Amino acid sequence: MSTLTTDPTTTLRAPRRTGALTQAALLTGRQARQGMRVPVFMVMNLLQPMIWLLLFGQLFRSVIEIPGFAGGAEVSYLEYLTPGVVMMTAMGGAAWAGTTFVQDMDRGVMDRFLASPTSRGALLSASMAWYALLACAQALVVVGVAWLDGARFPGGVPGVLVMLVAVALLSCLFAALSGAVALLTRQQEALIGVSQLLTIPLMFLSSAVMDPALAPGWIATAARFNPFDWAVVVARDALQGFADPGAVWLHLGLLAAAVAVMGGLASLAFRAYRRAI
Amino acid sequence: MSAHPTTSDVAIDVAGLTKTYGSGRGPGRAARSVRALDGLDLAAAQGSVLGLLGPNGAGKSTTVKILATLSAPDGGTARVAGHDVVREPAAVRRAIGYVAQRPVTDPMGTGRENLVLAGRLQGLRAGEARGRADELLERFGVAHAADRLVKTWSGGMARKLDVAVGLVHRPQVLFLDEPTTGLDPEARAAVWAEIERMAAGDGMTILLTTHYLEEADRLADQVAIVDAGRVVTAGTPDALKDELRGDGVTVDLDDGATAAAAVPVAGRVPGVVDVAADGSVLRARADAGATALPALLAALDAAGIGVRAAGLSRPTLDDVYLRHTGRSLEAAHRAAGTSAGTAGTEATEVAA
């Protein structure tokens, strides 16, 4: 029974190693607490997609009647727009993910993490995970509001679930990009660049608000290489009932590959930060 | 320079450390490159407090960042708790606590959350981390604010929390980079008291950087004076002052008229030099003031010169700094372009 007795003088065991997954979960919890403590942030995050959805939905409702508009005969413009707004919200939110890194670098928090056994992967995945969770919650609200406004989605629950996978992947992609930019530049201003100069063109070089088939050819070509459009394509096809499952899987695969590449680049950015300090 | 302690007791062992910022990447940058460390040597025995004293830009923070595995040296070797900082960074990270010059706590978390998260990331179980957080909050006298967001805490309380966060996993070696810069005197005294308690406790080695002479003098067992990326002298604060070979001797005479007669009398006392009269006050320097003063008083008494008061003043670390660098610490601060105790020291450390 000697193995069961503990030395009463030992109040604390020698520190074990916390696994990277546990660390990621702990750090995601920290992000969530921070986020929840700024209610304005949460309200703005929900308000913005509503504005997109209701404003664009009204303003452009008749574009669906243009001959040749994809699915124009079966879907309303609101139904066409909803997956686009879901993804705009996800990308727009995750573009700011690097803010936490910038704040942590401004203080000594990042240096403390890096001088501890905390894994860089955990720091990065916590940021990705929190923005993915936030975007999934927002996506459900957007779809719900669209439904209340009369939109119907034949894809049902499986359609919504597949949409959420795409939302999570797109959020992770942009959270990793934003984190990398934060680590490389250490400036909040640089994140404004990501958010304004990158995400807005990506939104319009896609099928989010308009069928690219009706736009100049170069836009349709650009959309094919646009990860944001991959996510929109997945969500739209899933919500409308999986007319083209091949395209859904292909684009999910492309998104996952992009997340892997961007995550790898972002972890390399930690080395650049280390060289700079 | 002091002799290195034997290998088994050495918690920090640094030899010939060099580091240049802004080198080798692109044409414009070479011209702006700054040699932050220029062959720095350092040793600290296990359980001791080592103070790195120097002005902003001397290389103190750079040294600490390299020892904490945050920054890579260009040359030289550094071992912390027996592990090489370049080859075994993971082992070093498990052995150390690091409190940066800037606050290391999350302002949007409570004090308790900061401590528990730090403990969990360091490998404590959930229950252990909570217990340790309670213990530290109590010990640092901030338990009343434990569940308030750190952004609402005063500077002194927040700095104590920084130190507590560095201690949460009971590190073997704790790095404190300017722990009291920017604090008011009362908060500084409170942080000093905590550091003294920690140092007296569980055999932890502490390396602290400071540009406050009193801080190094009061807290450090060993002081290394750093200037332009090198250690110019090191030793116990007392040994460093003794090296100056000269305590100040002051004798207040009963009658100013006897001063002229007192000067040659004092000058004949062995070990007393530089005698001068200043009104009714006799000033001199002595190699070892504690033995010279009684001899001086006896000589004056024998000569019939009455004495009202006498005193010795020990050289300060500022005298030591002046002797080794040719300028006072205050002048060095001015040259570095910042006054002691302001923010922005980080930028100066790198850019100056």
XYZ file of C-alpha atoms in Angstrom:
629
model
C 0.000 0.000 0.000
C 3.022 2.237 0.162
C 2.349 3.437 -3.361
C -0.860 5.075 -2.178
C 0.648 7.129 0.616
C 1.596 10.651 -0.217
C 4.342 12.549 1.450
C 2.544 15.061 3.649
C 5.332 17.597 3.213
C 4.799 17.683 -0.544
C 2.089 20.232 -1.105
C 2.757 20.391 -4.801
C 3.994 17.709 -7.141
C 6.776 18.515 -9.539
C 5.087 20.280 -12.452
C 4.001 17.842 -15.105
C 3.594 18.884 -18.678
C 0.195 20.128 -19.710
C -0.661 18.753 -23.144
C -0.963 21.198 -26.021
C -4.675 20.369 -26.360
C -5.355 21.187 -22.702
C -3.385 24.383 -23.107
C -5.392 25.293 -26.202
C -8.631 24.677 -24.302
C -7.468 26.807 -21.369
C -6.433 29.649 -23.661
C -9.687 29.421 -25.630
C -11.477 29.826 -22.304
C -9.439 32.964 -21.676
C -10.406 34.356 -25.092
C -14.055 33.596 -24.419
C -13.948 35.353 -21.029
C -12.287 38.380 -22.604
C -14.836 38.479 -25.400
C -17.851 38.128 -23.121
C -16.566 40.970 -20.920
C -16.953 43.431 -23.769
C -20.694 43.217 -24.449
C -20.408 46.019 -27.014
C -18.122 43.747 -29.011
C -20.661 40.918 -28.922
C -23.568 43.209 -29.881
C -21.623 44.764 -32.772
C -20.710 41.301 -33.970
C -24.373 40.373 -34.195
C -25.609 43.715 -35.458
C -23.306 43.902 -38.447
C -24.541 40.722 -40.188
C -28.149 41.829 -39.599
C -27.397 45.065 -41.396
C -25.788 43.194 -44.295
C -28.637 40.719 -44.460
C -31.556 43.091 -44.271
C -30.033 45.986 -46.204
C -28.514 43.959 -49.032
C -31.511 41.663 -49.032
C -33.826 44.599 -49.691
C -31.556 46.677 -51.902
C -30.646 43.945 -54.364
C -33.728 41.745 -54.104
C -34.532 42.060 -57.788
C -31.067 41.023 -59.096
C -32.320 37.497 -58.724
C -34.694 38.210 -61.627
C -31.820 38.890 -64.043
C -31.971 36.124 -66.631
C -29.239 33.561 -65.991
C -28.835 34.278 -62.248
C -27.825 31.001 -60.616
C -30.902 29.241 -59.275
C -32.983 32.356 -59.907
C -36.070 30.354 -60.618
C -36.116 28.428 -57.310
C -34.535 30.679 -54.680
C -35.266 34.162 -53.376
C -32.430 36.678 -53.190
C -32.530 36.445 -49.372
C -31.950 32.690 -49.654
C -29.103 33.329 -52.095
C -27.556 36.014 -49.879
C -27.752 34.251 -46.483
C -24.668 31.990 -46.913
C -22.771 34.994 -48.263
C -23.580 37.068 -45.158
C -22.726 34.142 -42.887
C -19.254 33.940 -44.426
C -18.757 37.723 -44.554
C -19.398 37.756 -40.810
C -17.008 34.866 -40.171
C -14.201 36.371 -42.246
C -14.734 39.907 -40.944
C -14.594 38.737 -37.334
C -11.571 36.466 -37.681
C -9.603 39.182 -39.494
C -9.292 40.863 -36.075
C -8.094 37.728 -34.277
C -4.537 39.059 -34.138
C -5.716 41.848 -31.814
C -5.218 39.590 -28.796
C -1.648 38.848 -29.898
C -0.939 42.567 -30.355
C -2.312 43.357 -26.896
C -0.375 40.459 -25.367
C 2.809 41.662 -27.081
C 2.243 45.261 -25.957
C 2.131 43.963 -22.441
C 4.535 41.249 -21.342
C 1.873 38.543 -21.593
C 3.128 37.051 -24.860
C 6.711 37.011 -23.569
C 5.565 35.278 -20.407
C 3.743 32.598 -22.414
C 6.757 32.097 -24.678
C 9.113 31.806 -21.691
C 6.837 29.118 -20.211
C 6.081 25.575 -21.432
C 3.039 26.952 -23.314
C 3.056 25.627 -26.872
C 2.967 28.115 -29.742
C 0.461 25.844 -31.450
C -1.830 26.160 -28.455
C -1.620 29.954 -28.548
C -2.527 29.918 -32.214
C -5.276 27.298 -32.023
C -6.917 29.071 -29.083
C -7.311 32.165 -31.211
C -8.596 30.099 -34.145
C -10.981 28.097 -31.971
C -12.530 31.125 -30.295
C -13.218 32.925 -33.582
C -14.606 29.710 -35.078
C -17.000 29.275 -32.142
C -18.041 32.915 -32.271
C -18.661 32.743 -36.021
C -20.694 29.531 -35.673
C -22.961 31.215 -33.121
C -23.326 34.230 -35.399
C -24.055 31.983 -38.382
C -26.927 30.323 -36.513
C -28.389 33.724 -35.654
C -28.082 34.914 -39.273
C -29.760 31.787 -40.611
C -32.468 32.121 -37.969
C -33.183 35.752 -38.833
C -33.262 34.927 -42.547
C -35.736 32.122 -41.785
C -37.951 34.521 -39.821
C -37.772 36.850 -42.819
C -39.174 34.118 -45.047
C -36.088 32.347 -46.361
C -36.292 28.539 -46.495
C -33.345 26.122 -46.622
C -34.081 22.646 -48.000
C -30.698 21.385 -46.790
C -32.160 21.218 -43.268
C -30.050 20.287 -40.265
C -27.324 18.491 -42.287
C -27.081 21.556 -44.486
C -26.645 23.834 -41.478
C -24.043 21.501 -39.945
C -21.964 21.416 -43.126
C -22.268 25.203 -43.314
C -20.898 25.416 -39.766
C -17.887 23.305 -40.733
C -17.161 25.750 -43.548
C -17.672 28.694 -41.160
C -15.184 27.181 -38.715
C -12.592 26.513 -41.425
C -12.890 30.008 -42.902
C -12.595 31.543 -39.415
C -9.518 29.461 -38.667
C -7.936 30.504 -41.966
C -8.367 34.217 -41.308
C -7.590 33.960 -37.606
C -4.262 32.315 -38.523
C -3.580 34.988 -41.154
C -4.437 37.765 -38.702
C -2.278 36.155 -36.006
C 0.651 35.891 -38.409
C 0.327 39.549 -39.421
C 0.143 40.521 -35.749
C 3.304 38.566 -34.928
C 5.184 39.971 -37.904
C 4.193 43.623 -37.499
C 3.258 43.861 -33.782
C 0.890 46.664 -34.795
C -2.860 46.910 -34.522
C -2.812 49.201 -37.579
C -1.595 46.324 -39.737
C -4.714 44.380 -38.787
C -6.839 47.234 -40.121
C -5.039 46.574 -43.392
C -6.011 42.898 -43.304
C -9.548 43.745 -42.430
C -10.105 46.550 -44.941
C -7.728 45.960 -47.838
C -8.037 42.206 -47.968
C -11.457 41.090 -46.805
C -13.570 43.654 -48.667
C -12.145 42.838 -52.129
C -12.441 39.133 -51.308
C -16.119 39.644 -50.482
C -16.840 41.179 -53.841
C -14.614 38.816 -55.848
C -17.004 36.033 -54.900
C -20.536 34.778 -55.204
C -21.502 36.207 -51.801
C -23.875 38.902 -53.020
C -23.946 38.367 -56.790
C -23.675 35.490 -59.212
C -20.161 35.862 -60.676
C -21.417 34.311 -63.916
C -23.138 37.649 -64.545
C -19.990 39.662 -63.718
C -16.958 40.233 -65.997
C -15.074 37.013 -66.670
C -12.023 37.946 -64.590
C -14.171 38.201 -61.485
C -15.506 34.696 -62.016
C -11.907 33.491 -62.467
C -10.739 35.291 -59.316
C -13.629 33.792 -57.356
C -12.462 30.273 -58.219
C -9.183 30.930 -56.371
C -10.769 32.819 -53.500
C -10.971 30.797 -50.244
C -13.797 33.046 -49.111
C -15.806 31.981 -52.170
C -15.021 28.312 -51.473
C -16.756 28.703 -48.117
C -19.730 30.520 -49.675
C -20.098 27.797 -52.316
C -20.092 25.063 -49.633
C -22.631 26.850 -47.443
C -24.974 27.745 -50.295
C -25.012 24.258 -51.764
C -25.447 22.689 -48.309
C -28.290 25.014 -47.305
C -30.052 24.501 -50.622
C -30.044 20.732 -50.333
C -26.721 19.376 -51.654
C -27.383 19.617 -55.365
C -23.659 19.174 -56.011
C -22.066 17.175 -53.154
C -18.812 16.849 -55.117
C -18.341 20.621 -55.069
C -19.091 20.700 -51.314
C -16.401 18.141 -50.474
C -13.880 19.616 -52.903
C -14.214 23.094 -51.450
C -14.191 21.849 -47.854
C -10.975 20.003 -48.688
C -9.466 23.124 -50.255
C -10.413 25.151 -47.180
C -8.901 22.590 -44.817
C -5.672 22.582 -46.842
C -5.563 26.388 -46.762
C -6.019 26.329 -42.975
C -3.139 23.858 -42.635
C -0.838 25.996 -44.782
C -1.777 29.253 -43.063
C -1.484 27.673 -39.612
C 2.028 26.514 -40.529
C 2.985 29.984 -41.744
C 1.596 31.557 -38.578
C 3.687 29.273 -36.366
C 6.730 30.334 -38.390
C 5.774 33.935 -37.598
C 6.535 33.173 -33.932
C 10.175 32.779 -34.983
C 10.124 36.193 -36.613
C 8.722 37.662 -33.409
C 11.450 35.934 -31.418
C 14.105 37.468 -33.669
C 12.601 40.909 -33.202
C 12.593 40.951 -29.403
C 35.377 39.937 -10.951
C 34.260 37.423 -8.361
C 35.272 33.792 -8.580
C 32.681 31.513 -10.123
C 30.904 29.236 -7.652
C 31.400 25.510 -8.132
C 29.505 23.977 -11.010
C 26.925 22.052 -8.998
C 25.605 25.123 -7.181
C 25.452 27.388 -10.200
C 21.897 28.299 -11.147
C 22.893 30.846 -13.784
C 26.130 30.553 -15.716
C 26.787 32.894 -18.611
C 29.995 33.239 -20.578
C 30.886 35.572 -23.418
C 27.329 36.353 -24.427
C 27.004 38.547 -27.524
C 23.930 39.896 -29.258
C 23.544 42.448 -32.035
C 20.175 43.824 -33.035
C 19.242 44.756 -36.553
C 22.143 42.957 -38.203
C 22.411 41.151 -41.460
C 18.978 41.610 -42.975
C 18.884 44.033 -45.871
C 21.281 46.838 -46.702
C 19.820 49.661 -44.594
C 19.754 47.678 -41.409
C 23.439 46.928 -41.006
C 24.141 50.623 -40.538
C 21.610 50.760 -37.720
C 22.757 47.588 -36.002
C 23.296 47.889 -32.278
C 25.598 45.721 -30.229
C 23.431 45.047 -27.192
C 25.703 42.478 -25.551
C 29.442 42.486 -25.994
C 30.866 39.440 -24.230
C 28.821 39.393 -21.054
C 29.832 37.011 -18.232
C 27.659 36.245 -15.246
C 27.252 33.636 -12.527
C 24.737 33.194 -9.748
C 24.850 30.569 -7.036
C 21.720 28.577 -6.335
C 19.511 30.334 -3.810
C 21.140 33.728 -4.260
C 19.814 37.037 -5.509
C 21.836 38.467 -8.369
C 21.254 42.117 -9.249
C 22.059 43.423 -12.711
C 22.579 47.146 -12.280
C 22.945 49.569 -15.145
C 21.280 52.342 -17.101
C 18.747 51.825 -19.866
C 20.372 50.382 -22.942
C 23.164 48.685 -20.992
C 21.926 45.231 -22.038
C 20.108 44.113 -18.889
C 16.798 43.237 -20.533
C 18.535 41.614 -23.476
C 20.421 39.364 -21.063
C 17.250 38.369 -19.249
C 15.421 37.693 -22.522
C 18.191 35.382 -23.665
C 18.256 33.563 -20.314
C 14.466 33.168 -20.456
C 14.769 31.616 -23.970
C 12.864 34.484 -25.592
C 15.750 35.756 -27.620
C 18.667 33.897 -29.210
C 22.248 35.010 -28.546
C 24.665 35.517 -31.427
C 27.531 33.999 -29.462
C 28.592 32.758 -26.051
C 26.930 30.235 -23.783
C 24.262 30.491 -21.139
C 23.034 27.791 -18.767
C 20.055 28.208 -16.470
C 19.277 25.589 -13.817
C 21.803 23.334 -15.535
C 20.255 23.579 -19.004
C 21.650 25.295 -22.060
C 19.248 28.044 -23.149
C 19.864 27.465 -26.849
C 19.963 23.657 -26.969
C 17.405 22.828 -24.239
C 14.907 25.707 -24.217
C 12.014 23.451 -23.142
C 13.865 22.314 -20.015
C 14.810 25.910 -19.195
C 11.193 27.043 -19.591
C 10.000 24.457 -17.092
C 12.564 25.640 -14.550
C 12.043 29.383 -14.694
C 9.555 32.114 -13.918
C 9.769 35.268 -16.001
C 8.406 38.672 -15.058
C 8.972 41.070 -17.922
C 9.559 44.791 -17.613
C 6.039 45.341 -18.906
C 3.019 43.932 -17.038
C 2.675 40.189 -17.579
C -0.960 39.887 -16.541
C -4.065 40.055 -18.664
C -5.996 43.239 -17.749
C -9.276 41.691 -18.920
C -8.923 38.789 -16.503
C -9.279 38.822 -12.724
C -6.270 38.344 -10.490
C -7.397 34.837 -9.653
C -7.994 33.906 -13.306
C -4.524 35.132 -14.237
C -2.899 33.006 -11.545
C -4.944 29.878 -12.214
C -4.349 30.052 -15.965
C -0.612 30.579 -15.452
C -0.492 27.620 -13.055
C -2.419 25.347 -15.421
C -0.209 26.266 -18.384
C 2.794 25.442 -16.199
C 1.456 21.953 -15.574
C -0.458 22.215 -12.285
C -3.726 20.324 -12.001
C -6.899 22.421 -11.734
C -7.224 21.961 -7.969
C -3.547 22.609 -7.336
C -3.624 25.751 -9.446
C -6.646 27.111 -7.564
C -5.040 26.362 -4.208
C -1.765 27.944 -5.228
C -3.614 31.037 -6.535
C -5.386 31.472 -3.179
C -2.107 31.070 -1.331
C -0.291 33.657 -3.456
C -3.167 36.155 -3.409
C -3.109 35.944 0.370
C 0.650 36.131 0.686
C 0.957 39.167 -1.587
C -1.846 40.957 0.225
C -4.105 41.273 -2.828
C -6.757 38.698 -1.888
C -9.375 41.433 -1.436
C -9.103 42.256 -5.155
C -8.793 38.643 -6.350
C -12.011 38.636 -8.356
C -11.755 42.104 -9.852
C -10.414 42.647 -13.371
C -6.714 43.486 -13.216
C -7.305 46.659 -15.269
C -8.938 48.150 -12.164
C -5.947 47.358 -9.919
C -3.411 49.963 -8.783
C 0.081 49.851 -10.272
C 1.648 48.484 -7.119
C -0.963 45.744 -6.701
C -0.678 44.767 -10.362
C 3.100 44.529 -10.079
C 2.781 42.258 -7.060
C 0.442 40.092 -9.121
C 3.060 40.000 -11.891
C 5.578 38.608 -9.419
C 3.000 36.144 -8.081
C 2.304 34.906 -11.617
C 6.017 34.298 -12.059
C 6.047 32.243 -8.852
C 2.924 30.173 -9.370
C 4.779 26.972 -10.320
C 7.580 27.409 -7.748
C 10.350 27.965 -10.302
C 13.976 27.184 -9.534
C 15.063 30.461 -11.096
C 12.994 33.640 -11.184
C 13.767 36.525 -13.540
C 12.496 39.930 -12.496
C 13.099 42.584 -15.130
C 12.908 45.960 -13.386
C 10.303 44.831 -10.866
C 9.740 48.280 -9.344
C 10.237 50.694 -12.233
C 7.392 53.189 -12.321
C 6.090 52.366 -8.846
C 5.632 54.968 -6.138
C 7.946 54.624 -3.120
C 5.331 52.926 -0.977
C 4.515 50.283 -3.588
C 8.217 49.825 -4.271
C 8.873 49.129 -0.592
C 6.054 46.565 -0.590
C 7.464 44.759 -3.644
C 10.938 44.835 -2.074
C 9.592 43.237 1.074
C 8.024 40.449 -1.010
C 11.243 39.823 -2.921
C 13.178 39.652 0.344
C 10.710 37.124 1.706
C 10.941 35.023 -1.450
C 14.724 35.120 -1.401
C 14.797 33.997 2.218
C 12.479 31.084 1.430
C 12.747 27.985 -0.689
C 16.230 28.170 -2.206
C 15.019 29.944 -5.313
C 17.587 31.842 -7.357
C 16.497 35.342 -8.358
C 17.998 37.458 -11.088
C 16.711 40.998 -10.955
C 17.579 43.908 -13.163
C 17.330 47.423 -11.898
C 18.568 50.902 -12.451
C 17.939 51.818 -8.836
C 21.066 51.716 -6.712
C 19.149 51.300 -3.462
C 17.281 48.359 -4.929
C 20.437 46.472 -5.877
C 22.041 47.396 -2.580
C 19.112 46.221 -0.508
C 18.032 43.061 -2.341
C 21.030 41.569 -4.091
C 23.592 39.173 -2.603
C 25.725 39.788 -5.674
C 25.647 42.800 -7.946
C 26.916 42.879 -11.507
C 27.302 46.349 -12.951
C 26.488 46.312 -16.645
C 27.613 48.955 -19.073
C 27.501 48.843 -22.874
C 26.769 45.132 -22.986
C 29.497 43.991 -20.594
C 29.767 43.340 -16.885
C 32.289 45.926 -15.736
C 32.478 44.630 -12.172
C 30.703 42.124 -9.967
C 30.658 41.115 -6.347
C 28.726 41.603 -3.141
C 27.573 45.197 -2.683
C 29.936 45.525 0.294
C 32.919 44.062 -1.539
C 32.330 46.412 -4.442
C 32.300 49.383 -2.125
C 35.359 48.101 -0.237
C 37.206 47.960 -3.551
C 36.988 51.731 -3.653
C 39.380 51.736 -0.683
C 38.057 54.777 0.976
C 35.344 55.430 3.516
C 34.475 59.023 4.148
C 35.580 60.175 7.622
C 33.963 63.248 9.153
C 34.992 64.757 12.503
C 33.063 67.671 13.956
C 35.475 69.674 16.137
C 34.488 71.482 19.309
C 36.225 74.654 18.225
C 36.796 75.787 14.634
C 40.009 77.477 15.680
C 41.628 74.077 16.312
C 40.983 72.870 12.782
C 44.288 74.084 11.395
C 46.124 72.232 14.127
C 44.019 69.117 13.666
C 44.911 68.627 9.999
C 48.571 67.590 10.469
C 47.621 65.470 13.495
C 45.072 63.563 11.442
C 47.463 63.276 8.510
C 49.934 61.335 10.648
C 47.349 58.640 11.569
C 48.078 55.463 9.532
C 45.518 54.760 6.827
C 44.013 58.243 6.857
C 44.464 60.270 3.705
C 43.106 63.352 1.952
C 42.627 65.323 5.172
C 40.999 68.703 4.776
C 39.405 71.199 7.131
C 36.093 72.710 6.265
C 35.198 75.254 8.952
C 35.023 73.258 12.156
C 34.616 70.012 10.243
C 37.539 67.779 9.429
C 37.097 65.549 6.355
C 39.282 62.665 5.303
C 39.213 59.304 3.593
C 40.381 56.056 5.107
C 41.114 52.631 3.629
C 39.247 50.939 6.455
C 37.232 53.550 8.246
C 36.206 51.340 11.158
C 39.816 50.941 12.364
C 41.080 54.345 11.284
C 38.421 56.344 13.077
C 39.258 55.222 16.647
C 42.967 55.824 15.926
C 42.149 59.270 14.578
C 40.036 60.151 17.622
C 42.784 58.930 19.950
C 45.368 61.053 18.124
C 43.156 64.155 18.331
C 42.517 63.491 22.036
C 46.264 63.115 22.668
C 46.808 66.466 20.916
C 44.181 68.051 23.149
C 41.726 68.770 20.344
C 38.121 68.393 21.462
C 35.667 66.461 19.280
C 31.886 67.014 19.261
C 30.898 64.227 16.814
C 32.482 61.829 14.359
C 31.138 59.687 11.574
C 31.939 57.333 8.733
C 30.175 57.208 5.410
C 30.430 54.095 3.275
C 30.875 54.564 -0.459
C 27.642 54.021 -2.372
C 27.096 51.813 -5.380
C 26.944 55.045 -7.338
C 30.586 55.652 -6.393
C 31.304 52.126 -7.637
C 29.429 52.780 -10.855
C 31.296 56.065 -11.346
C 34.636 54.405 -10.753
C 34.039 51.627 -13.315
C 32.245 53.494 -16.067
C 33.562 57.014 -15.644
C 30.102 58.517 -15.251
C 27.412 58.531 -12.623
C 24.349 56.364 -13.082
C 22.217 59.504 -13.248
C 24.342 60.869 -16.099
C 24.037 57.508 -17.854
C 20.249 57.703 -17.605
C 20.314 61.157 -19.125
C 22.596 59.942 -21.922
C 20.176 57.099 -22.618
C 17.521 59.744 -23.180
C 15.129 58.581 -20.504
C 14.755 59.400 -16.889
C 14.752 56.482 -14.519
C 11.346 55.112 -13.831
C 9.477 56.079 -16.963
C 7.853 53.760 -19.418
C 9.421 53.256 -22.809
C 12.574 51.762 -21.363
C 11.923 48.713 -23.474
C 12.300 50.635 -26.697
C 15.462 52.295 -25.466
C 16.955 49.014 -24.422
C 16.674 47.769 -27.966
C 17.192 50.912 -29.954
C 19.692 52.965 -28.018
